PDB file of C-alpha atoms in Angstrom:
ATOM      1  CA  UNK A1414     204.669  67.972 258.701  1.00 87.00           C
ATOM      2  CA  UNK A1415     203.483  64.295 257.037  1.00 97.00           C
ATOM      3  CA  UNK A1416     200.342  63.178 257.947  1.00 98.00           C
ATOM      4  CA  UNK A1417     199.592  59.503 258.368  1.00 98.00           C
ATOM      5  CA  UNK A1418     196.910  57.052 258.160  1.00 98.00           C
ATOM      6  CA  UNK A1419     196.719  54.118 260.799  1.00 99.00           C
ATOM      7  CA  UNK A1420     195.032  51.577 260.152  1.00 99.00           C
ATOM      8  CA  UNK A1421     193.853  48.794 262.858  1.00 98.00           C
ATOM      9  CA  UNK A1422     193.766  44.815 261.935  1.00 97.00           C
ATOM     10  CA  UNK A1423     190.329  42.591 262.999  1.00 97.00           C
ATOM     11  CA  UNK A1424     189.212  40.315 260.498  1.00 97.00           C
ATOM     12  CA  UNK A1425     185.570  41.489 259.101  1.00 98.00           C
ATOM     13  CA  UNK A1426     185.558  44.420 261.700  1.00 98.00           C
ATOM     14  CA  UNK A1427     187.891  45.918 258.812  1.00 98.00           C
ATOM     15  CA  UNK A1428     184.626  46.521 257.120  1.00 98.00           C
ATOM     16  CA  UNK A1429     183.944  49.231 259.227  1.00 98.00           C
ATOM     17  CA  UNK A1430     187.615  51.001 258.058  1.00 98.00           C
ATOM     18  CA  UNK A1431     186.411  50.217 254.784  1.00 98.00           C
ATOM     19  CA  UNK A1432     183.175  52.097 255.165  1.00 98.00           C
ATOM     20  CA  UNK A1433     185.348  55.190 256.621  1.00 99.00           C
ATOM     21  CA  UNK A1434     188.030  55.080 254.087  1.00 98.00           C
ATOM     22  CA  UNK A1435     185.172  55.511 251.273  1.00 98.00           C
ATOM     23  CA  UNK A1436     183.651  58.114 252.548  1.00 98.00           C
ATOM     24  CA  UNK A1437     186.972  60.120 253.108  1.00 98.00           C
ATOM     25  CA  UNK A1438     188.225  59.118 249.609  1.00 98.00           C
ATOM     26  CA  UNK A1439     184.814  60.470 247.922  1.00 98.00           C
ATOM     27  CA  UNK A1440     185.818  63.651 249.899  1.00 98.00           C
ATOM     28  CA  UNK A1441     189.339  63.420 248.261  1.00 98.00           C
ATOM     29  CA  UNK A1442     190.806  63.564 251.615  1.00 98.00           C
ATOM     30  CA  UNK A1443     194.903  62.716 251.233  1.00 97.00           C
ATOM     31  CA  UNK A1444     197.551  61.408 253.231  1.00 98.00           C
ATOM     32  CA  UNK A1445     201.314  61.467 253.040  1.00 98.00           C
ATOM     33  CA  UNK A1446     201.307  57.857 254.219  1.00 98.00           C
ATOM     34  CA  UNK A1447     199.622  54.754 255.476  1.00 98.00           C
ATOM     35  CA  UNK A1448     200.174  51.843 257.752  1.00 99.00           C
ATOM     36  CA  UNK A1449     198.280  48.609 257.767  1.00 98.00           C
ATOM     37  CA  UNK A1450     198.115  46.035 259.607  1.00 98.00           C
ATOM     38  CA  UNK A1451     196.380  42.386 258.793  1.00 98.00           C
ATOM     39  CA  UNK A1452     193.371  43.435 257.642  1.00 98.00           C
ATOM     40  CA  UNK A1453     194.186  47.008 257.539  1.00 98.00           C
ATOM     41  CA  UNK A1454     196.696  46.305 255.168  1.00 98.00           C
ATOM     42  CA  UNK A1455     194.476  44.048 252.930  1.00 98.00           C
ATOM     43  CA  UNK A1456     192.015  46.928 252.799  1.00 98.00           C
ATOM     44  CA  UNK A1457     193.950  49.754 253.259  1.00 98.00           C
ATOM     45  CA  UNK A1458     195.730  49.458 250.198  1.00 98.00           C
ATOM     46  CA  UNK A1459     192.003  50.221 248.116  1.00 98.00           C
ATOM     47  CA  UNK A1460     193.035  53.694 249.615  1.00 98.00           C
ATOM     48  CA  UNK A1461     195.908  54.211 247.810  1.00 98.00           C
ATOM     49  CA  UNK A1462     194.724  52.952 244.132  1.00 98.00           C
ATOM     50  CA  UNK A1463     191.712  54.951 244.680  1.00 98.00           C
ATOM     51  CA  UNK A1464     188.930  52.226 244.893  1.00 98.00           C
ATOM     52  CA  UNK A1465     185.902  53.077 245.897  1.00 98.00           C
ATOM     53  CA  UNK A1466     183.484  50.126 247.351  1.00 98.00           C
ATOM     54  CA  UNK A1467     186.103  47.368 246.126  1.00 98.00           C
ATOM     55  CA  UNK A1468     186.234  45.672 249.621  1.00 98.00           C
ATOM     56  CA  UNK A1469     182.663  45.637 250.378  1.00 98.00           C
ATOM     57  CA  UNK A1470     181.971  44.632 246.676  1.00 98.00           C
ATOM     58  CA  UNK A1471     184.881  41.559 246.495  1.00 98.00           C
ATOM     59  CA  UNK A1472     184.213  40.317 249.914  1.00 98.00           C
ATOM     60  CA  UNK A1473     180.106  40.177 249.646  1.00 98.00           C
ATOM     61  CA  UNK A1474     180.641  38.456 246.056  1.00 98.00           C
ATOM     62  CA  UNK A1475     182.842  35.799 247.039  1.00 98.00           C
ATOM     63  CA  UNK A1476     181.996  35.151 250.862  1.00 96.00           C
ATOM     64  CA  UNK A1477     180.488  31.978 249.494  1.00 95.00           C
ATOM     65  CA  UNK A1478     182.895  30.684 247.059  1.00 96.00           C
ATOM     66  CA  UNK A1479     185.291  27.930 248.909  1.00 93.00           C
ATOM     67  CA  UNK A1480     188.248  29.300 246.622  1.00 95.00           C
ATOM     68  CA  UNK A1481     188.046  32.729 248.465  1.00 97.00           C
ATOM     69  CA  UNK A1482     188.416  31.385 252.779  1.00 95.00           C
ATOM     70  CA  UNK A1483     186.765  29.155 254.661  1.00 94.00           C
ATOM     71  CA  UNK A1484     187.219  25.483 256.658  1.00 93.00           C
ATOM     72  CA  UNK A1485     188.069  23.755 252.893  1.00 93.00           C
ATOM     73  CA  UNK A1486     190.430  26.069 252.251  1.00 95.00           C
ATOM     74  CA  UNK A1487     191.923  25.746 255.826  1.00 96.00           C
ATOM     75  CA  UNK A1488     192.092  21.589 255.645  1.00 94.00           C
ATOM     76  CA  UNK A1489     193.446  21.608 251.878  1.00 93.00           C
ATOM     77  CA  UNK A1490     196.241  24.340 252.536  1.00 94.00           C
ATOM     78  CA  UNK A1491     196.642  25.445 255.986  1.00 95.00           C
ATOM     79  CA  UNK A1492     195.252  29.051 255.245  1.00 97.00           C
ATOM     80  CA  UNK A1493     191.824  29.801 255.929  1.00 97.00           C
ATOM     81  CA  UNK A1494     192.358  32.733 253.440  1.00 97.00           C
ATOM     82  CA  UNK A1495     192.917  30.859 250.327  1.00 97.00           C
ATOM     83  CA  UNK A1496     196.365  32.508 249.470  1.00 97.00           C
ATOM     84  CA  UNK A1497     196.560  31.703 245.607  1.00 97.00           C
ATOM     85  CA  UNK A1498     193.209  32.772 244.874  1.00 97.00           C
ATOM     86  CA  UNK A1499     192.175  35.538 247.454  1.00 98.00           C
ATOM     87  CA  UNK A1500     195.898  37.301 247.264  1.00 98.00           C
ATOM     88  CA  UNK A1501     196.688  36.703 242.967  1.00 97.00           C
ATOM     89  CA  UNK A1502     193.816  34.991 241.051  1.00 98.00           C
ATOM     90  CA  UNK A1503     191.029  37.612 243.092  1.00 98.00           C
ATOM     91  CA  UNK A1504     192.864  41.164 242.363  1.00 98.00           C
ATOM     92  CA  UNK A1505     194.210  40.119 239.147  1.00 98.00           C
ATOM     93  CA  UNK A1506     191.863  38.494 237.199  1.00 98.00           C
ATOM     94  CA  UNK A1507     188.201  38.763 238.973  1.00 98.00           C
ATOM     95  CA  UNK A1508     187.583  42.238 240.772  1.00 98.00           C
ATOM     96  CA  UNK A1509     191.087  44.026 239.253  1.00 98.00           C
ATOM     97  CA  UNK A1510     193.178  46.556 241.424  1.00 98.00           C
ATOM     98  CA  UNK A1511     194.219  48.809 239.632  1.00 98.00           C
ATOM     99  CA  UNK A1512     197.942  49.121 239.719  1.00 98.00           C
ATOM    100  CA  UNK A1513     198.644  51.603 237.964  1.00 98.00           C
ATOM    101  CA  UNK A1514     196.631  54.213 240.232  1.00 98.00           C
ATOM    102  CA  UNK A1515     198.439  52.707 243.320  1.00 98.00           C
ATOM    103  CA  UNK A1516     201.679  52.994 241.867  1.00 98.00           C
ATOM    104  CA  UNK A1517     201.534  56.331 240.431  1.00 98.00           C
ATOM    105  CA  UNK A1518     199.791  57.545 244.103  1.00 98.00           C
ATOM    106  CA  UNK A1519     202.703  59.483 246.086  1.00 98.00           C
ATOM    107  CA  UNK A1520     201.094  58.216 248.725  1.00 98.00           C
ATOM    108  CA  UNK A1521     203.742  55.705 251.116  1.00 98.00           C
ATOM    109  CA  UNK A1522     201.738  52.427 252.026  1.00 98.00           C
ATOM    110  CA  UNK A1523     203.706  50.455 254.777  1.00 98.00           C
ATOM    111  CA  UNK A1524     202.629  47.045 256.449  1.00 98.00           C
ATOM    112  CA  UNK A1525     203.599  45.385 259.703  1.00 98.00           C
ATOM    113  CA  UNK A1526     203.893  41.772 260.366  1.00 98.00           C
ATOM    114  CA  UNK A1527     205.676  39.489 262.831  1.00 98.00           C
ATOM    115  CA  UNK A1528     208.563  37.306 262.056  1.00 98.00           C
ATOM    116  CA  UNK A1529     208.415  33.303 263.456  1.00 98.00           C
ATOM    117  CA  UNK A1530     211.430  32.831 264.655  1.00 98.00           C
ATOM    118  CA  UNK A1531     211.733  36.175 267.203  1.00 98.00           C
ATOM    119  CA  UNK A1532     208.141  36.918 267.614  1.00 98.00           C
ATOM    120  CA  UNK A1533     208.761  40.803 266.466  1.00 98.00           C
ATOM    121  CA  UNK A1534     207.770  43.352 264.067  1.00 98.00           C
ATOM    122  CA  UNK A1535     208.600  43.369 260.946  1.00 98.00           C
ATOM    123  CA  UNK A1536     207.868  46.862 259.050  1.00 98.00           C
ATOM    124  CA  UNK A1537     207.903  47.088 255.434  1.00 98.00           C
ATOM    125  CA  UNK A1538     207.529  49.764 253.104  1.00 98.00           C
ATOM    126  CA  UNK A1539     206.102  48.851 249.641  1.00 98.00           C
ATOM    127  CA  UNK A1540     207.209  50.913 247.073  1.00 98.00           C
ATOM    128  CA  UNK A1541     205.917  49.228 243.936  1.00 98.00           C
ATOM    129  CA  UNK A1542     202.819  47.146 244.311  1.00 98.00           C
ATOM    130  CA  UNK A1543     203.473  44.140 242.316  1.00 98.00           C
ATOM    131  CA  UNK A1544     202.651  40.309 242.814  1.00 96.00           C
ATOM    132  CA  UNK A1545     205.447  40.183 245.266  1.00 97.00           C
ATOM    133  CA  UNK A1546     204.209  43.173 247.175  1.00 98.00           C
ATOM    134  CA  UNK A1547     201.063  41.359 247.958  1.00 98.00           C
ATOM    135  CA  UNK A1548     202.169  38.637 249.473  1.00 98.00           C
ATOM    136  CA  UNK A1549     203.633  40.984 252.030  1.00 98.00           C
ATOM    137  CA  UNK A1550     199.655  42.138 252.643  1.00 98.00           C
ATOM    138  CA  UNK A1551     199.223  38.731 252.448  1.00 98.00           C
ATOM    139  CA  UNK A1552     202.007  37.631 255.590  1.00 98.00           C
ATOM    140  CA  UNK A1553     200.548  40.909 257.463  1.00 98.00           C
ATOM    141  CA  UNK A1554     196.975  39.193 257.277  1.00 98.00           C
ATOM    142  CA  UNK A1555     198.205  35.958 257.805  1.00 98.00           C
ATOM    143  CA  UNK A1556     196.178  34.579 261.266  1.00 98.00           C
ATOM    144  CA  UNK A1557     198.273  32.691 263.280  1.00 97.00           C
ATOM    145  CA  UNK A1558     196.453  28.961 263.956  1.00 97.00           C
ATOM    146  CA  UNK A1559     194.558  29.422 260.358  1.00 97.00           C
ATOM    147  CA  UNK A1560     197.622  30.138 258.101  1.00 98.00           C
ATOM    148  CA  UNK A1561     200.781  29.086 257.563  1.00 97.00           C
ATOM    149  CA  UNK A1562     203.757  31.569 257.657  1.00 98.00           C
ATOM    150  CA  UNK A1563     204.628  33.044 254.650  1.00 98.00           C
ATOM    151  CA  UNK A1564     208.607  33.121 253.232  1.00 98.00           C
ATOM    152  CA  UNK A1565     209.546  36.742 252.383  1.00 97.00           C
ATOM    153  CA  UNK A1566     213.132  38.054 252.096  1.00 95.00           C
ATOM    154  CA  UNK A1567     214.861  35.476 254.270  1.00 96.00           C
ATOM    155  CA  UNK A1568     212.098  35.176 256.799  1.00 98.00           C
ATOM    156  CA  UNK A1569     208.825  33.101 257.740  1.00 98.00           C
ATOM    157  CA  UNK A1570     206.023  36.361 258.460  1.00 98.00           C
ATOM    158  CA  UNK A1571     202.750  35.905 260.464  1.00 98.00           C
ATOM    159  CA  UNK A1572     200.217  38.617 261.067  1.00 98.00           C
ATOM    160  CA  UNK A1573     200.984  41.971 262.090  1.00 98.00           C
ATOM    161  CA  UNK A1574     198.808  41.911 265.112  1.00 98.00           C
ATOM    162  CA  UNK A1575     200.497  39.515 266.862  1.00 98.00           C
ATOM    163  CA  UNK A1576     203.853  42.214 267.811  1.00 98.00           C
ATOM    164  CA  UNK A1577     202.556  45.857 267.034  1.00 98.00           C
ATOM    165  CA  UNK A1578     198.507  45.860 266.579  1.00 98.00           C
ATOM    166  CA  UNK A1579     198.294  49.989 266.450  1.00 98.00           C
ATOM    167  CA  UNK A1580     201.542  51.007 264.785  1.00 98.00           C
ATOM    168  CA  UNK A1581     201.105  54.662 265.450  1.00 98.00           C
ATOM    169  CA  UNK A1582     204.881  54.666 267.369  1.00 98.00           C
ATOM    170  CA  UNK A1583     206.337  53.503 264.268  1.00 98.00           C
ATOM    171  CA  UNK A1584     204.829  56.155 262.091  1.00 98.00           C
ATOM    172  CA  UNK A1585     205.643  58.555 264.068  1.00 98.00           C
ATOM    173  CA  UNK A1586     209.067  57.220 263.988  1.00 98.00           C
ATOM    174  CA  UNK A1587     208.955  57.569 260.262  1.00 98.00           C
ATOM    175  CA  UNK A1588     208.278  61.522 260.629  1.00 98.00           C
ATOM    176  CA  UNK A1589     204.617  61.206 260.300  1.00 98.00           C
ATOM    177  CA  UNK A1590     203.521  63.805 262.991  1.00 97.00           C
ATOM    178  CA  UNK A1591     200.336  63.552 262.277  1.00 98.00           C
ATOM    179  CA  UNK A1592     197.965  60.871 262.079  1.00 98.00           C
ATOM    180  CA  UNK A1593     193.953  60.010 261.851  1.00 98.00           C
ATOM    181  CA  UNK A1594     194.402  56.328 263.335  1.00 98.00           C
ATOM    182  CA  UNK A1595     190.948  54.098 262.280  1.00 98.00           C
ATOM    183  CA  UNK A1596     190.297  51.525 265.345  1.00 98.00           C
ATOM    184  CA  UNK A1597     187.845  48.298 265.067  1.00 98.00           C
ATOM    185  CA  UNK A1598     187.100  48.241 268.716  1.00 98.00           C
ATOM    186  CA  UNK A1599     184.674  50.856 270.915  1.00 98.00           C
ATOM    187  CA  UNK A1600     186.494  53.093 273.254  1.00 95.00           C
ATOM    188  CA  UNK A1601     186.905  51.724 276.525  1.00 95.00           C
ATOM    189  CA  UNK A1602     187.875  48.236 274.695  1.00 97.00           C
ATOM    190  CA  UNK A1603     190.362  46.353 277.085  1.00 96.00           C
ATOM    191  CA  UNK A1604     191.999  43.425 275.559  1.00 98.00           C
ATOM    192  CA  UNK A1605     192.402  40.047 277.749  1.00 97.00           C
ATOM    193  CA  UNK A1606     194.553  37.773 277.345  1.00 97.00           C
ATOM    194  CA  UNK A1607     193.524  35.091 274.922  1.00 97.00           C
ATOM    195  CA  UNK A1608     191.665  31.989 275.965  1.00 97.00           C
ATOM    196  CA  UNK A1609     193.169  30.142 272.650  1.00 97.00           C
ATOM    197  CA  UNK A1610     196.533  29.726 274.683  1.00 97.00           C
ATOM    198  CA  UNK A1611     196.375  25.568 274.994  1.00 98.00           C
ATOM    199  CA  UNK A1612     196.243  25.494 271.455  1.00 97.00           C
ATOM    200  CA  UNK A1613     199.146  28.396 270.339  1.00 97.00           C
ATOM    201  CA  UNK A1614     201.217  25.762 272.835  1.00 97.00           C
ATOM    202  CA  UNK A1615     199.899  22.735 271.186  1.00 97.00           C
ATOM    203  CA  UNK A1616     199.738  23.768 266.912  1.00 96.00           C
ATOM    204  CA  UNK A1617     202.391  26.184 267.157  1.00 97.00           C
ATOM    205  CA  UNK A1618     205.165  24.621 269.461  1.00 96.00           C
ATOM    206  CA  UNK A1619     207.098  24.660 266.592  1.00 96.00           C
ATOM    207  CA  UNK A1620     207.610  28.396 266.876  1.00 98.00           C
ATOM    208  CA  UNK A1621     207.767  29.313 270.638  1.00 98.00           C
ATOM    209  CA  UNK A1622     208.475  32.961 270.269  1.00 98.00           C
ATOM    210  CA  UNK A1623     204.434  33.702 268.766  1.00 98.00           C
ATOM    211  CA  UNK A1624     203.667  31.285 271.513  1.00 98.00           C
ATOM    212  CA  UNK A1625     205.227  34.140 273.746  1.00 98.00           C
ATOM    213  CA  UNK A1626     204.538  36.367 271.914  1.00 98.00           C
ATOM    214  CA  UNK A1627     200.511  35.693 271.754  1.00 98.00           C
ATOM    215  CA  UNK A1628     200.921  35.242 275.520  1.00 98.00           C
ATOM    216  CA  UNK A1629     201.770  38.189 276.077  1.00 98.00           C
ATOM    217  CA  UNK A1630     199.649  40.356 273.144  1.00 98.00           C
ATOM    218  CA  UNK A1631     196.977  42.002 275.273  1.00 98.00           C
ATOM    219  CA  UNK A1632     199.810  43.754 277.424  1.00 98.00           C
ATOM    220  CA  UNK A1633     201.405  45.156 274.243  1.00 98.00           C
ATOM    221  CA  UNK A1634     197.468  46.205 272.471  1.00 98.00           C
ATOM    222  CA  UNK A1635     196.302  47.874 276.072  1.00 98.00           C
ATOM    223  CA  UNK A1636     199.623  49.101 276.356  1.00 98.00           C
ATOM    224  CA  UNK A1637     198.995  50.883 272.775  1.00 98.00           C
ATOM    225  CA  UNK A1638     195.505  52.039 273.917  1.00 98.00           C
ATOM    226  CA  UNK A1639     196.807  53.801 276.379  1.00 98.00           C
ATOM    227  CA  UNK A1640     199.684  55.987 274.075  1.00 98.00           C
ATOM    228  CA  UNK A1641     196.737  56.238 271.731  1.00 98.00           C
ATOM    229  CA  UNK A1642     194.603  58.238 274.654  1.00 98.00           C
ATOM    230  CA  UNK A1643     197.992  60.134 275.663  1.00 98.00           C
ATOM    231  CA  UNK A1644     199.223  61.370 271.637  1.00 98.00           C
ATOM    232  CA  UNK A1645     195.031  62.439 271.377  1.00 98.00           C
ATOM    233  CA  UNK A1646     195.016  64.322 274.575  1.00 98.00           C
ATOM    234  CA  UNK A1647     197.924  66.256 272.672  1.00 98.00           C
ATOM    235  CA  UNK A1648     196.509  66.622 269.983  1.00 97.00           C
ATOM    236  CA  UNK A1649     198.659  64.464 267.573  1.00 98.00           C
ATOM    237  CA  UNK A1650     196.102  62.090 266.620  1.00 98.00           C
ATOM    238  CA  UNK A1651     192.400  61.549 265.882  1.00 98.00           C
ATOM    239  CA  UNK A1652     190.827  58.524 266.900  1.00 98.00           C
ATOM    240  CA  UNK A1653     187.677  57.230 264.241  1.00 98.00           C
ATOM    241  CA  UNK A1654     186.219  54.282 266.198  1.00 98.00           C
ATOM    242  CA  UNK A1655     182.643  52.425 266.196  1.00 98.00           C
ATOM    243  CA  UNK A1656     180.517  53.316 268.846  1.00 97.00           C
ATOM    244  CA  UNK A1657     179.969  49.747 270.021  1.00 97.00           C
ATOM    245  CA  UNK A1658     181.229  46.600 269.390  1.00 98.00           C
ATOM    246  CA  UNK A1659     181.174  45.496 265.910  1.00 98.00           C
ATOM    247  CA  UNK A1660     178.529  42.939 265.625  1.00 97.00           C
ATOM    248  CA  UNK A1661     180.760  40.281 263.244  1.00 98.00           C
ATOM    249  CA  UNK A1662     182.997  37.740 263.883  1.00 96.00           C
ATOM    250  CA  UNK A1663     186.283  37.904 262.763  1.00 96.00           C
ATOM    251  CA  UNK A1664     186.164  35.396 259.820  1.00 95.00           C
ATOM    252  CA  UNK A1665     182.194  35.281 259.397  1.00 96.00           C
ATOM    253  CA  UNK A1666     180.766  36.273 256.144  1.00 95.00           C
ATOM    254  CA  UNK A1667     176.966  36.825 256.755  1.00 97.00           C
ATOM    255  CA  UNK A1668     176.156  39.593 254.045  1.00 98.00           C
ATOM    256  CA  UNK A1669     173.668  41.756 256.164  1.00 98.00           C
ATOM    257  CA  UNK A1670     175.999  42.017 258.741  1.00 98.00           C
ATOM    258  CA  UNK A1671     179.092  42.817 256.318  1.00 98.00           C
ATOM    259  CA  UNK A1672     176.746  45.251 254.844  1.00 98.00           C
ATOM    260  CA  UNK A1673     176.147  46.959 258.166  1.00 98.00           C
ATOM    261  CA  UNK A1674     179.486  46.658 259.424  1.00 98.00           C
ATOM    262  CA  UNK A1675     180.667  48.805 256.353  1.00 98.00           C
ATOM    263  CA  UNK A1676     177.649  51.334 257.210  1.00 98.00           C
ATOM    264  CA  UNK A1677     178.564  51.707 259.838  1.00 98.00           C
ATOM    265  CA  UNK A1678     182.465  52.842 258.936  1.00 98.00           C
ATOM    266  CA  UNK A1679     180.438  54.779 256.405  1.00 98.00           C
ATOM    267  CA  UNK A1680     178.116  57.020 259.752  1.00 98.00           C
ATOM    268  CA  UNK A1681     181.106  56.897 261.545  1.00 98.00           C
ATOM    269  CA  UNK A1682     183.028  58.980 258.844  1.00 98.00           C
ATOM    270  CA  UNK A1683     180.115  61.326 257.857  1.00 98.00           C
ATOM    271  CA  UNK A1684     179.260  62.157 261.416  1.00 98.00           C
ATOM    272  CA  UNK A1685     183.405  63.143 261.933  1.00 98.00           C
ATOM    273  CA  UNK A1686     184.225  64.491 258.551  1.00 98.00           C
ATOM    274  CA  UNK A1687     184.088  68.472 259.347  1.00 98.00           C
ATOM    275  CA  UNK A1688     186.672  66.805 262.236  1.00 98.00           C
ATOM    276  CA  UNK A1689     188.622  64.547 260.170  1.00 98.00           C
ATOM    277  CA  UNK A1690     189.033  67.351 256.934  1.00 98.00           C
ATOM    278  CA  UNK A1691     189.650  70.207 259.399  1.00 98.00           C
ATOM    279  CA  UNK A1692     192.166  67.764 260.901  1.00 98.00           C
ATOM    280  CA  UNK A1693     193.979  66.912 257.927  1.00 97.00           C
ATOM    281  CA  UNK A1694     193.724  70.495 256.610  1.00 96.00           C
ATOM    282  CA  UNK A1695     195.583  72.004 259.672  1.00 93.00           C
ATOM    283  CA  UNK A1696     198.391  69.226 259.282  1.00 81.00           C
ATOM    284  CA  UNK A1697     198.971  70.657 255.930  1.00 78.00           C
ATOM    285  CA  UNK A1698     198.952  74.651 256.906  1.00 75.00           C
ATOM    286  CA  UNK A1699     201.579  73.788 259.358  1.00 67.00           C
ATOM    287  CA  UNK A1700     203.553  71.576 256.520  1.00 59.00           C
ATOM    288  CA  UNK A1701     203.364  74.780 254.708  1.00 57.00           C
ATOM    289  CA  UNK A1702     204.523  77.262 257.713  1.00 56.00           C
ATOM    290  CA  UNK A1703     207.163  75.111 257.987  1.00 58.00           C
ATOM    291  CA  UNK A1704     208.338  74.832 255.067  1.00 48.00           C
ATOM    292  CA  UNK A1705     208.287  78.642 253.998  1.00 52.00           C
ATOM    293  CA  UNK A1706     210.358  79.008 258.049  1.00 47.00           C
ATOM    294  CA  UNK A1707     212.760  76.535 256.580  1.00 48.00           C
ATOM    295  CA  UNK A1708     213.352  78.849 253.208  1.00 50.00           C
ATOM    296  CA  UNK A1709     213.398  81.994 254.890  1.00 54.00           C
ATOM    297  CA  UNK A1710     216.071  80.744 257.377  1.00 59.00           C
ATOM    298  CA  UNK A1711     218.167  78.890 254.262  1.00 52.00           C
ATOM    299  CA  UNK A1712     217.990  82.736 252.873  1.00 54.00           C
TER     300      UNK A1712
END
């Protein structure tokens, strides 16, 4: 039985996944796989090469450097996120991932985005992180109004968010039975649909189907919430989510409240770690009950 880690999308909320990730990787708590989407795939794959503090400690150094994201990026490029620098120049020459730990991680790391032209997900699993890889982490993140879609493979890729923003079905789908899934919102969170409509119709005519898409994203995220509440009530899933609403835009980069954003991830994950290792533990026993069924009937 595979157990799975979900990870959620929203901006600078994802400091609060960060915060929980830490804490379960200084725990060594392991997974057979993980899903990310946006910015759950931009800091979800620290998990898998094993780094510690990285997002808090990249993000907090350059939330004031105009090479990193912000409104000169967004008029010189099209991408809020600078892609060069943020997605290449950051993790290869200025605060390093390490490769080598990622690739040599069994761990399976998966991302979801949303192609253009149909307006549907687009899952990918990346089996070699490499400079190509990330600019699949960097389509899944890609906002739609503050980035331009990014060519992968035969396709133009927007963020993840916009088509499947809690990808638990699809894991499951992959034969991960079990999964911890790591939201950014409260519980009780009900999406509405967005007031940013006039101008998905106006700057992104050119692509109708996110236009629909976008129109129609809050029935597809509360549709999610509520197979999120059915697979815990079974017992498939546990849910780590804040206890309020994060108090941090989506794009702002004010370091006190990035600092207590990841805190917070960081109390969330202490408070729930008997849960989440005695969680993760039990997924494992069963792998393992399972497994010595499967020999004894193969006897």
């Amino acid at each position: 039985m595979k157990t799975g880690l979900v990870l959620e999308g929203g901006g600078m909320r994802g400091l609060f996944t960060a915060g929980v990730m830490d804490v379960m990787m200084e725990h060594d708590i392991r997974f057979d796989g993980i899903v990310g989407v946006s910015a759950g795939a931009s800091f979800g794959c620290n998990y898998k090469s094993h780094q510690v503090g990285r997002v808090l400690r990249y993000n907090v150094r350059f939330k004031d450097d105009p090479r990193y994201m912000g409104l000169r990026s967004l008029l010189r490029t099209g991408n809020l996120v600078a892609a060069e620098f943020s997605y290449h120049t950051l993790p290869n020459e200025l605060d390093l991932y390490d490769y080598d730990a990622c690739n040599s991680d069994p761990t399976e790391f998966h991302v979801v985005c949303t192609d253009v032209l149909t307006g549907e997900p687009v899952y990918h699993h990346i089996e070699f992180m490499d400079d190509k890889s990330l600019e699949w982490i960097r389509a899944s993140a890609s906002m739609p109004l503050v980035s331009r879609p990014v060519p992968l493979e035969g396709r133009l890729l927007l963020d993840g968010g916009i088509s499947d923003s809690i990808p638990l079905r699809y894991f499951q789908e992959q034969g991960f039975e079990r999964n911890i899934v790591i939201l950014t919102q409260p519980k009780g969170f009900y999406k509405k649909r967005t007031r940013l409509m006039p101008f998905f119709h106006l700057f992104m005519r050119r692509y109708p189907a996110i236009v629909e898409a976008m129109s129609r994203r809050h029935l597809m995220y509360n549709e999610e919430l509520a197979y999120l509440e059915e697979q815990e009530r079974l017992g498939n899933i546990l849910l780590i989510y804040p206890q309020d609403t994060l108090p941090i835009g989506r794009t702002e980069q004010d370091e006190k409240k990035m600092r207590r954003i990841y805190a917070m991830g960081r109390a969330k994950a202490e408070e729930m770690l008997s849960e989440i290792q005695a969680f993760v533990e039990a997924s494992q026993t069963w792998a393992g009950i399972n497994a010595n069924v499967t020999r004894d009937d193969c006897k």
